[in-house]
PDB file of C-alpha atoms and ligand atoms in Angstrom:
ATOM      1  CA  MET A 269       8.543  30.358 282.130  1.00  0.00           C
ATOM      2  CA  PHE A 270      11.663  28.240 282.607  1.00  0.00           C
ATOM      3  CA  VAL A 271      10.843  24.552 282.785  1.00  0.00           C
ATOM      4  CA  LEU A 272      13.228  21.659 283.209  1.00  0.00           C
ATOM      5  CA  ILE A 273      12.307  18.130 282.176  1.00  0.00           C
ATOM      6  CA  LEU A 274      14.228  15.686 284.289  1.00  0.00           C
ATOM      7  CA  GLY A 275      14.361  11.929 283.874  1.00  0.00           C
ATOM      8  CA  ALA A 276      16.587   8.973 283.153  1.00  0.00           C
ATOM      9  CA  PRO A 277      17.783   8.248 279.621  1.00  0.00           C
ATOM     10  CA  GLY A 278      14.823   6.776 277.777  1.00  0.00           C
ATOM     11  CA  SER A 279      12.264   8.412 280.042  1.00  0.00           C
ATOM     12  CA  GLY A 280      10.764  10.424 277.174  1.00  0.00           C
ATOM     13  CA  LYS A 281      12.219  13.866 277.939  1.00  0.00           C
ATOM     14  CA  GLY A 282      12.669  14.706 274.265  1.00  0.00           C
ATOM     15  CA  THR A 283       9.335  13.394 273.013  1.00  0.00           C
ATOM     16  CA  GLN A 284       7.284  14.899 275.824  1.00  0.00           C
ATOM     17  CA  GLY A 285       9.386  18.073 275.961  1.00  0.00           C
ATOM     18  CA  THR A 286       8.725  18.907 272.309  1.00  0.00           C
ATOM     19  CA  ILE A 287       4.950  18.636 272.755  1.00  0.00           C
ATOM     20  CA  LEU A 288       4.980  20.492 276.076  1.00  0.00           C
ATOM     21  CA  ALA A 289       7.132  23.339 274.733  1.00  0.00           C
ATOM     22  CA  GLY A 290       4.676  23.797 271.845  1.00  0.00           C
ATOM     23  CA  HIS A 291       1.796  23.896 274.302  1.00  0.00           C
ATOM     24  CA  LEU A 292       3.550  26.423 276.555  1.00  0.00           C
ATOM     25  CA  GLY A 293       4.753  28.504 273.595  1.00  0.00           C
ATOM     26  CA  ILE A 294       8.403  28.427 274.667  1.00  0.00           C
ATOM     27  CA  PRO A 295      11.403  27.045 272.770  1.00  0.00           C
ATOM     28  CA  GLN A 296      12.806  23.648 273.680  1.00  0.00           C
ATOM     29  CA  VAL A 297      16.558  23.255 273.811  1.00  0.00           C
ATOM     30  CA  SER A 298      18.235  19.870 274.217  1.00  0.00           C
ATOM     31  CA  THR A 299      21.954  19.762 275.004  1.00  0.00           C
ATOM     32  CA  GLY A 300      21.976  16.156 273.714  1.00  0.00           C
ATOM     33  CA  ASP A 301      20.645  17.328 270.312  1.00  0.00           C
ATOM     34  CA  LEU A 302      23.084  20.261 270.207  1.00  0.00           C
ATOM     35  CA  LEU A 303      25.991  17.967 271.053  1.00  0.00           C
ATOM     36  CA  ARG A 304      24.966  15.387 268.431  1.00  0.00           C
ATOM     37  CA  ALA A 305      24.784  18.185 265.825  1.00  0.00           C
ATOM     38  CA  ALA A 306      28.230  19.413 266.896  1.00  0.00           C
ATOM     39  CA  VAL A 307      29.663  15.896 266.577  1.00  0.00           C
ATOM     40  CA  LYS A 308      28.130  15.550 263.102  1.00  0.00           C
ATOM     41  CA  ALA A 309      29.470  18.926 261.994  1.00  0.00           C
ATOM     42  CA  GLY A 310      32.913  18.117 263.430  1.00  0.00           C
ATOM     43  CA  THR A 311      33.156  21.365 265.423  1.00  0.00           C
ATOM     44  CA  PRO A 312      35.688  21.745 268.270  1.00  0.00           C
ATOM     45  CA  LEU A 313      32.836  21.176 270.750  1.00  0.00           C
ATOM     46  CA  GLY A 314      31.787  18.022 268.904  1.00  0.00           C
ATOM     47  CA  LYS A 315      35.348  16.708 268.857  1.00  0.00           C
ATOM     48  CA  LYS A 316      35.637  17.188 272.615  1.00  0.00           C
ATOM     49  CA  ALA A 317      32.233  15.614 273.315  1.00  0.00           C
ATOM     50  CA  LYS A 318      32.128  12.551 271.077  1.00  0.00           C
ATOM     51  CA  GLY A 319      34.227  10.120 273.118  1.00  0.00           C
ATOM     52  CA  TYR A 320      32.317  10.830 276.309  1.00  0.00           C
ATOM     53  CA  MET A 321      28.941  10.486 274.605  1.00  0.00           C
ATOM     54  CA  ASP A 322      29.765   7.181 272.927  1.00  0.00           C
ATOM     55  CA  GLN A 323      30.863   5.732 276.259  1.00  0.00           C
ATOM     56  CA  GLY A 324      27.725   6.925 278.010  1.00  0.00           C
ATOM     57  CA  LEU A 325      29.639   9.383 280.163  1.00  0.00           C
ATOM     58  CA  LEU A 326      28.711  12.996 280.747  1.00  0.00           C
ATOM     59  CA  VAL A 327      30.593  15.579 278.782  1.00  0.00           C
ATOM     60  CA  PRO A 328      32.656  17.359 281.478  1.00  0.00           C
ATOM     61  CA  ASP A 329      31.130  20.428 283.098  1.00  0.00           C
ATOM     62  CA  SER A 330      34.159  22.448 281.946  1.00  0.00           C
ATOM     63  CA  VAL A 331      32.994  21.846 278.353  1.00  0.00           C
ATOM     64  CA  ILE A 332      29.231  22.001 278.932  1.00  0.00           C
ATOM     65  CA  LEU A 333      29.082  25.172 281.028  1.00  0.00           C
ATOM     66  CA  GLY A 334      30.054  27.301 278.019  1.00  0.00           C
ATOM     67  CA  LEU A 335      27.254  25.747 275.980  1.00  0.00           C
ATOM     68  CA  ILE A 336      24.718  26.297 278.774  1.00  0.00           C
ATOM     69  CA  ASN A 337      25.814  29.915 279.095  1.00  0.00           C
ATOM     70  CA  GLU A 338      25.391  30.385 275.350  1.00  0.00           C
ATOM     71  CA  ILE A 339      21.897  28.844 275.423  1.00  0.00           C
ATOM     72  CA  LEU A 340      20.636  30.917 278.347  1.00  0.00           C
ATOM     73  CA  ASP A 341      22.181  34.092 276.933  1.00  0.00           C
ATOM     74  CA  SER A 342      20.593  33.628 273.516  1.00  0.00           C
ATOM     75  CA  GLU A 343      17.772  35.789 272.214  1.00  0.00           C
ATOM     76  CA  GLN A 344      15.446  32.759 271.919  1.00  0.00           C
ATOM     77  CA  ALA A 345      15.671  32.082 275.665  1.00  0.00           C
ATOM     78  CA  ARG A 346      14.624  35.581 276.666  1.00  0.00           C
ATOM     79  CA  GLY A 347      10.999  34.795 277.466  1.00  0.00           C
ATOM     80  CA  GLY A 348      11.424  31.288 278.813  1.00  0.00           C
ATOM     81  CA  LEU A 349      12.739  27.907 277.827  1.00  0.00           C
ATOM     82  CA  LEU A 350      12.071  24.241 278.114  1.00  0.00           C
ATOM     83  CA  MET A 351      15.382  22.706 279.153  1.00  0.00           C
ATOM     84  CA  ASP A 352      15.835  19.122 277.999  1.00  0.00           C
ATOM     85  CA  GLY A 353      18.965  17.264 279.120  1.00  0.00           C
ATOM     86  CA  PHE A 354      20.418  20.082 281.169  1.00  0.00           C
ATOM     87  CA  PRO A 355      21.241  20.863 283.871  1.00  0.00           C
ATOM     88  CA  ARG A 356      22.445  17.342 284.549  1.00  0.00           C
ATOM     89  CA  THR A 357      24.779  17.796 287.513  1.00  0.00           C
ATOM     90  CA  VAL A 358      24.461  19.901 290.651  1.00  0.00           C
ATOM     91  CA  ALA A 359      27.304  22.106 289.370  1.00  0.00           C
ATOM     92  CA  GLN A 360      25.335  22.709 286.163  1.00  0.00           C
ATOM     93  CA  ALA A 361      22.180  23.466 288.166  1.00  0.00           C
ATOM     94  CA  MET A 362      24.044  26.029 290.244  1.00  0.00           C
ATOM     95  CA  ALA A 363      25.363  27.637 287.059  1.00  0.00           C
ATOM     96  CA  VAL A 364      21.854  27.760 285.566  1.00  0.00           C
ATOM     97  CA  ASP A 365      20.509  29.350 288.765  1.00  0.00           C
ATOM     98  CA  ARG A 366      23.265  31.943 288.709  1.00  0.00           C
ATOM     99  CA  ILE A 367      22.768  32.869 285.053  1.00  0.00           C
ATOM    100  CA  LEU A 368      18.970  32.988 285.294  1.00  0.00           C
ATOM    101  CA  SER A 369      18.895  34.987 288.504  1.00  0.00           C
ATOM    102  CA  ALA A 370      21.191  37.598 286.967  1.00  0.00           C
ATOM    103  CA  LYS A 371      18.423  38.064 284.393  1.00  0.00           C
ATOM    104  CA  GLY A 372      15.660  38.147 287.011  1.00  0.00           C
ATOM    105  CA  HIS A 373      14.478  34.619 286.232  1.00  0.00           C
ATOM    106  CA  ARG A 374      14.521  31.248 287.948  1.00  0.00           C
ATOM    107  CA  VAL A 375      13.721  27.607 287.204  1.00  0.00           C
ATOM    108  CA  ASP A 376       9.956  27.748 287.712  1.00  0.00           C
ATOM    109  CA  ARG A 377       9.154  24.062 287.366  1.00  0.00           C
ATOM    110  CA  VAL A 378      11.006  20.773 287.266  1.00  0.00           C
ATOM    111  CA  ALA A 379       8.914  17.978 285.782  1.00  0.00           C
ATOM    112  CA  MET A 380      10.356  14.653 286.831  1.00  0.00           C
ATOM    113  CA  LEU A 381       9.380  11.799 284.492  1.00  0.00           C
ATOM    114  CA  ASP A 382       9.176   8.544 286.427  1.00  0.00           C
ATOM    115  CA  VAL A 383       9.744   5.366 284.402  1.00  0.00           C
ATOM    116  CA  ASP A 384      10.829   2.035 285.824  1.00  0.00           C
ATOM    117  CA  GLU A 385      14.273   0.703 285.047  1.00  0.00           C
ATOM    118  CA  GLN A 386      13.177  -2.343 283.031  1.00  0.00           C
ATOM    119  CA  GLU A 387      11.057  -0.194 280.733  1.00  0.00           C
ATOM    120  CA  LEU A 388      13.941   2.298 280.281  1.00  0.00           C
ATOM    121  CA  ALA A 389      16.327  -0.396 279.083  1.00  0.00           C
ATOM    122  CA  GLN A 390      13.680  -1.785 276.722  1.00  0.00           C
ATOM    123  CA  ARG A 391      12.929   1.617 275.201  1.00  0.00           C
ATOM    124  CA  LEU A 392      16.612   2.438 274.685  1.00  0.00           C
ATOM    125  CA  LEU A 393      17.309  -0.883 272.997  1.00  0.00           C
ATOM    126  CA  GLY A 394      14.225  -0.367 270.817  1.00  0.00           C
ATOM    127  CA  ARG A 395      15.464   3.087 269.838  1.00  0.00           C
ATOM    128  CA  ALA A 396      18.906   1.661 269.081  1.00  0.00           C
ATOM    129  CA  ALA A 397      17.362  -0.684 266.559  1.00  0.00           C
ATOM    130  CA  LYS A 398      15.364   2.128 264.910  1.00  0.00           C
ATOM    131  CA  GLU A 399      17.598   5.205 265.015  1.00  0.00           C
ATOM    132  CA  GLY A 400      21.113   3.822 265.324  1.00  0.00           C
ATOM    133  CA  ARG A 401      22.308   6.386 267.843  1.00  0.00           C
ATOM    134  CA  SER A 402      25.925   5.497 268.564  1.00  0.00           C
ATOM    135  CA  ASP A 403      25.375   5.597 272.332  1.00  0.00           C
ATOM    136  CA  ASP A 404      22.343   3.292 272.294  1.00  0.00           C
ATOM    137  CA  ASN A 405      24.309   0.072 272.770  1.00  0.00           C
ATOM    138  CA  PRO A 406      24.025  -2.170 275.845  1.00  0.00           C
ATOM    139  CA  GLN A 407      27.298  -1.048 277.514  1.00  0.00           C
ATOM    140  CA  SER A 408      26.644   2.634 276.998  1.00  0.00           C
ATOM    141  CA  ILE A 409      23.013   2.308 278.113  1.00  0.00           C
ATOM    142  CA  GLN A 410      24.073   0.691 281.408  1.00  0.00           C
ATOM    143  CA  GLN A 411      26.673   3.402 281.884  1.00  0.00           C
ATOM    144  CA  ARG A 412      24.150   6.189 281.177  1.00  0.00           C
ATOM    145  CA  LEU A 413      21.738   4.737 283.724  1.00  0.00           C
ATOM    146  CA  ARG A 414      24.539   4.571 286.316  1.00  0.00           C
ATOM    147  CA  VAL A 415      25.609   8.139 285.553  1.00  0.00           C
ATOM    148  CA  TYR A 416      22.012   9.267 285.844  1.00  0.00           C
ATOM    149  CA  HIS A 417      21.622   7.782 289.326  1.00  0.00           C
ATOM    150  CA  GLN A 418      24.995   9.046 290.475  1.00  0.00           C
ATOM    151  CA  LEU A 419      25.125  12.581 289.092  1.00  0.00           C
ATOM    152  CA  THR A 420      21.691  13.642 287.840  1.00  0.00           C
ATOM    153  CA  ALA A 421      19.225  12.117 290.328  1.00  0.00           C
ATOM    154  CA  PRO A 422      20.672  14.351 293.123  1.00  0.00           C
ATOM    155  CA  LEU A 423      19.113  17.275 291.233  1.00  0.00           C
ATOM    156  CA  ILE A 424      15.710  16.104 292.465  1.00  0.00           C
ATOM    157  CA  ALA A 425      16.666  16.909 296.064  1.00  0.00           C
ATOM    158  CA  TYR A 426      18.374  20.108 294.934  1.00  0.00           C
ATOM    159  CA  TYR A 427      15.196  21.380 293.284  1.00  0.00           C
ATOM    160  CA  GLU A 428      12.887  19.900 295.926  1.00  0.00           C
ATOM    161  CA  SER A 429      14.471  22.316 298.365  1.00  0.00           C
ATOM    162  CA  GLN A 430      13.261  25.081 296.043  1.00  0.00           C
ATOM    163  CA  GLY A 431       9.744  23.583 296.028  1.00  0.00           C
ATOM    164  CA  VAL A 432       9.530  23.335 292.237  1.00  0.00           C
ATOM    165  CA  VAL A 433       9.601  19.569 291.582  1.00  0.00           C
ATOM    166  CA  ARG A 434       6.522  17.838 290.177  1.00  0.00           C
ATOM    167  CA  ARG A 435       6.655  14.083 289.650  1.00  0.00           C
ATOM    168  CA  VAL A 436       4.866  12.671 286.635  1.00  0.00           C
ATOM    169  CA  ALA A 437       4.202   9.004 285.900  1.00  0.00           C
ATOM    170  CA  GLY A 438       6.021   8.479 282.609  1.00  0.00           C
ATOM    171  CA  MET A 439       4.695   5.053 281.602  1.00  0.00           C
ATOM    172  CA  GLY A 440       1.809   4.274 279.285  1.00  0.00           C
ATOM    173  CA  ASP A 441       0.129   6.305 276.570  1.00  0.00           C
ATOM    174  CA  ILE A 442       2.090   9.315 275.202  1.00  0.00           C
ATOM    175  CA  ASN A 443      -0.974  11.577 275.241  1.00  0.00           C
ATOM    176  CA  ALA A 444      -1.924  10.592 278.756  1.00  0.00           C
ATOM    177  CA  ILE A 445       1.616  11.353 279.959  1.00  0.00           C
ATOM    178  CA  GLN A 446       1.444  14.734 278.218  1.00  0.00           C
ATOM    179  CA  GLN A 447      -1.829  15.572 279.959  1.00  0.00           C
ATOM    180  CA  ARG A 448      -0.291  14.749 283.328  1.00  0.00           C
ATOM    181  CA  LEU A 449       2.749  16.866 282.475  1.00  0.00           C
ATOM    182  CA  ARG A 450       0.626  19.874 281.554  1.00  0.00           C
ATOM    183  CA  ILE A 451      -1.220  19.691 284.840  1.00  0.00           C
ATOM    184  CA  ALA A 452       2.074  19.259 286.718  1.00  0.00           C
ATOM    185  CA  VAL A 453       3.744  22.371 285.297  1.00  0.00           C
ATOM    186  CA  ALA A 454       0.656  24.610 285.298  1.00  0.00           C
TER     187      ALA A 454
HETATM  188  P1  ADP B 535      19.776  10.510 277.044  1.00  0.00           P
HETATM  189  O1  ADP B 535      19.120  11.265 278.146  1.00  0.00           O
HETATM  190  O2  ADP B 535      18.835   9.558 276.344  1.00  0.00           O
HETATM  191  O3  ADP B 535      21.059   9.836 277.455  1.00  0.00           O
HETATM  192  P2  ADP B 535      20.686  12.988 275.718  1.00  0.00           P
HETATM  193  O4  ADP B 535      20.468  13.298 274.287  1.00  0.00           O
HETATM  194  O5  ADP B 535      20.069  13.894 276.718  1.00  0.00           O
HETATM  195  O6  ADP B 535      20.179  11.484 275.868  1.00  0.00           O
HETATM  196  O7  ADP B 535      22.256  12.922 276.016  1.00  0.00           O
HETATM  197  C1  ADP B 535      23.128  12.117 275.274  1.00  0.00           C
HETATM  198  C2  ADP B 535      24.569  12.299 275.780  1.00  0.00           C
HETATM  199  O8  ADP B 535      24.978  13.660 275.576  1.00  0.00           O
HETATM  200  C3  ADP B 535      24.793  12.058 277.273  1.00  0.00           C
HETATM  201  O9  ADP B 535      25.031  10.708 277.567  1.00  0.00           O
HETATM  202  C4  ADP B 535      26.032  12.932 277.541  1.00  0.00           C
HETATM  203  O10 ADP B 535      27.218  12.313 277.112  1.00  0.00           O
HETATM  204  C5  ADP B 535      25.800  14.126 276.642  1.00  0.00           C
HETATM  205  N1  ADP B 535      25.103  15.242 277.333  1.00  0.00           N
HETATM  206  C6  ADP B 535      23.889  15.774 277.001  1.00  0.00           C
HETATM  207  N2  ADP B 535      23.577  16.789 277.818  1.00  0.00           N
HETATM  208  C7  ADP B 535      24.608  16.907 278.705  1.00  0.00           C
HETATM  209  C8  ADP B 535      24.879  17.768 279.805  1.00  0.00           C
HETATM  210  N3  ADP B 535      24.026  18.716 280.186  1.00  0.00           N
HETATM  211  N4  ADP B 535      26.037  17.595 280.482  1.00  0.00           N
HETATM  212  C9  ADP B 535      26.912  16.643 280.122  1.00  0.00           C
HETATM  213  N5  ADP B 535      26.727  15.814 279.103  1.00  0.00           N
HETATM  214  C10 ADP B 535      25.587  15.928 278.387  1.00  0.00           C
END
């Protein structure tokens, strides 16, 4: 099963995705986590990505498409995958479709986590205080929310036309959200 968790920054994709992937018995891969590891390790990918990430901009598709290809081609993704943080643009979604269909797969479910804007900003600022992620500062947060609406939200319509989108209320108790998610992707 190939499942995509879609939602604004701060919507809980990572937290909920980890629990859901365990429940479904498929690996979770987050491009955000992979990019942060690459930045930390100082790899060529990390060097290309860092400036964009710190400003709250997307890493260009020309850089990301190679990473997505690598992920979907990997042994661990053979039997399914929970995709967290990608695809994030329509061009990325088309690339994912192309790669998966060549393997006889498709995106089976898109779980869309709905969280209101005020709560998103609050969560991201809270996380900034706790984890010190370099992109969790007020300017970058505003930019990430703008980028989400501009480039990532159009994926909802893209996948709605495939009939695979399930909207999930992403506010409130973590366990309650997880229960709703499980029902949505079943
Ligand atoms: P969040 O959703 O909270 O912003 P992520 O960890 O998913 O956090 O992403 C952090 C940053 O990593 C993004 O702002 C962007 O710069 C970069 N990034 C992650 N995934 C992608 C992707 N698929 N395409 C382009 N950039 C990405």
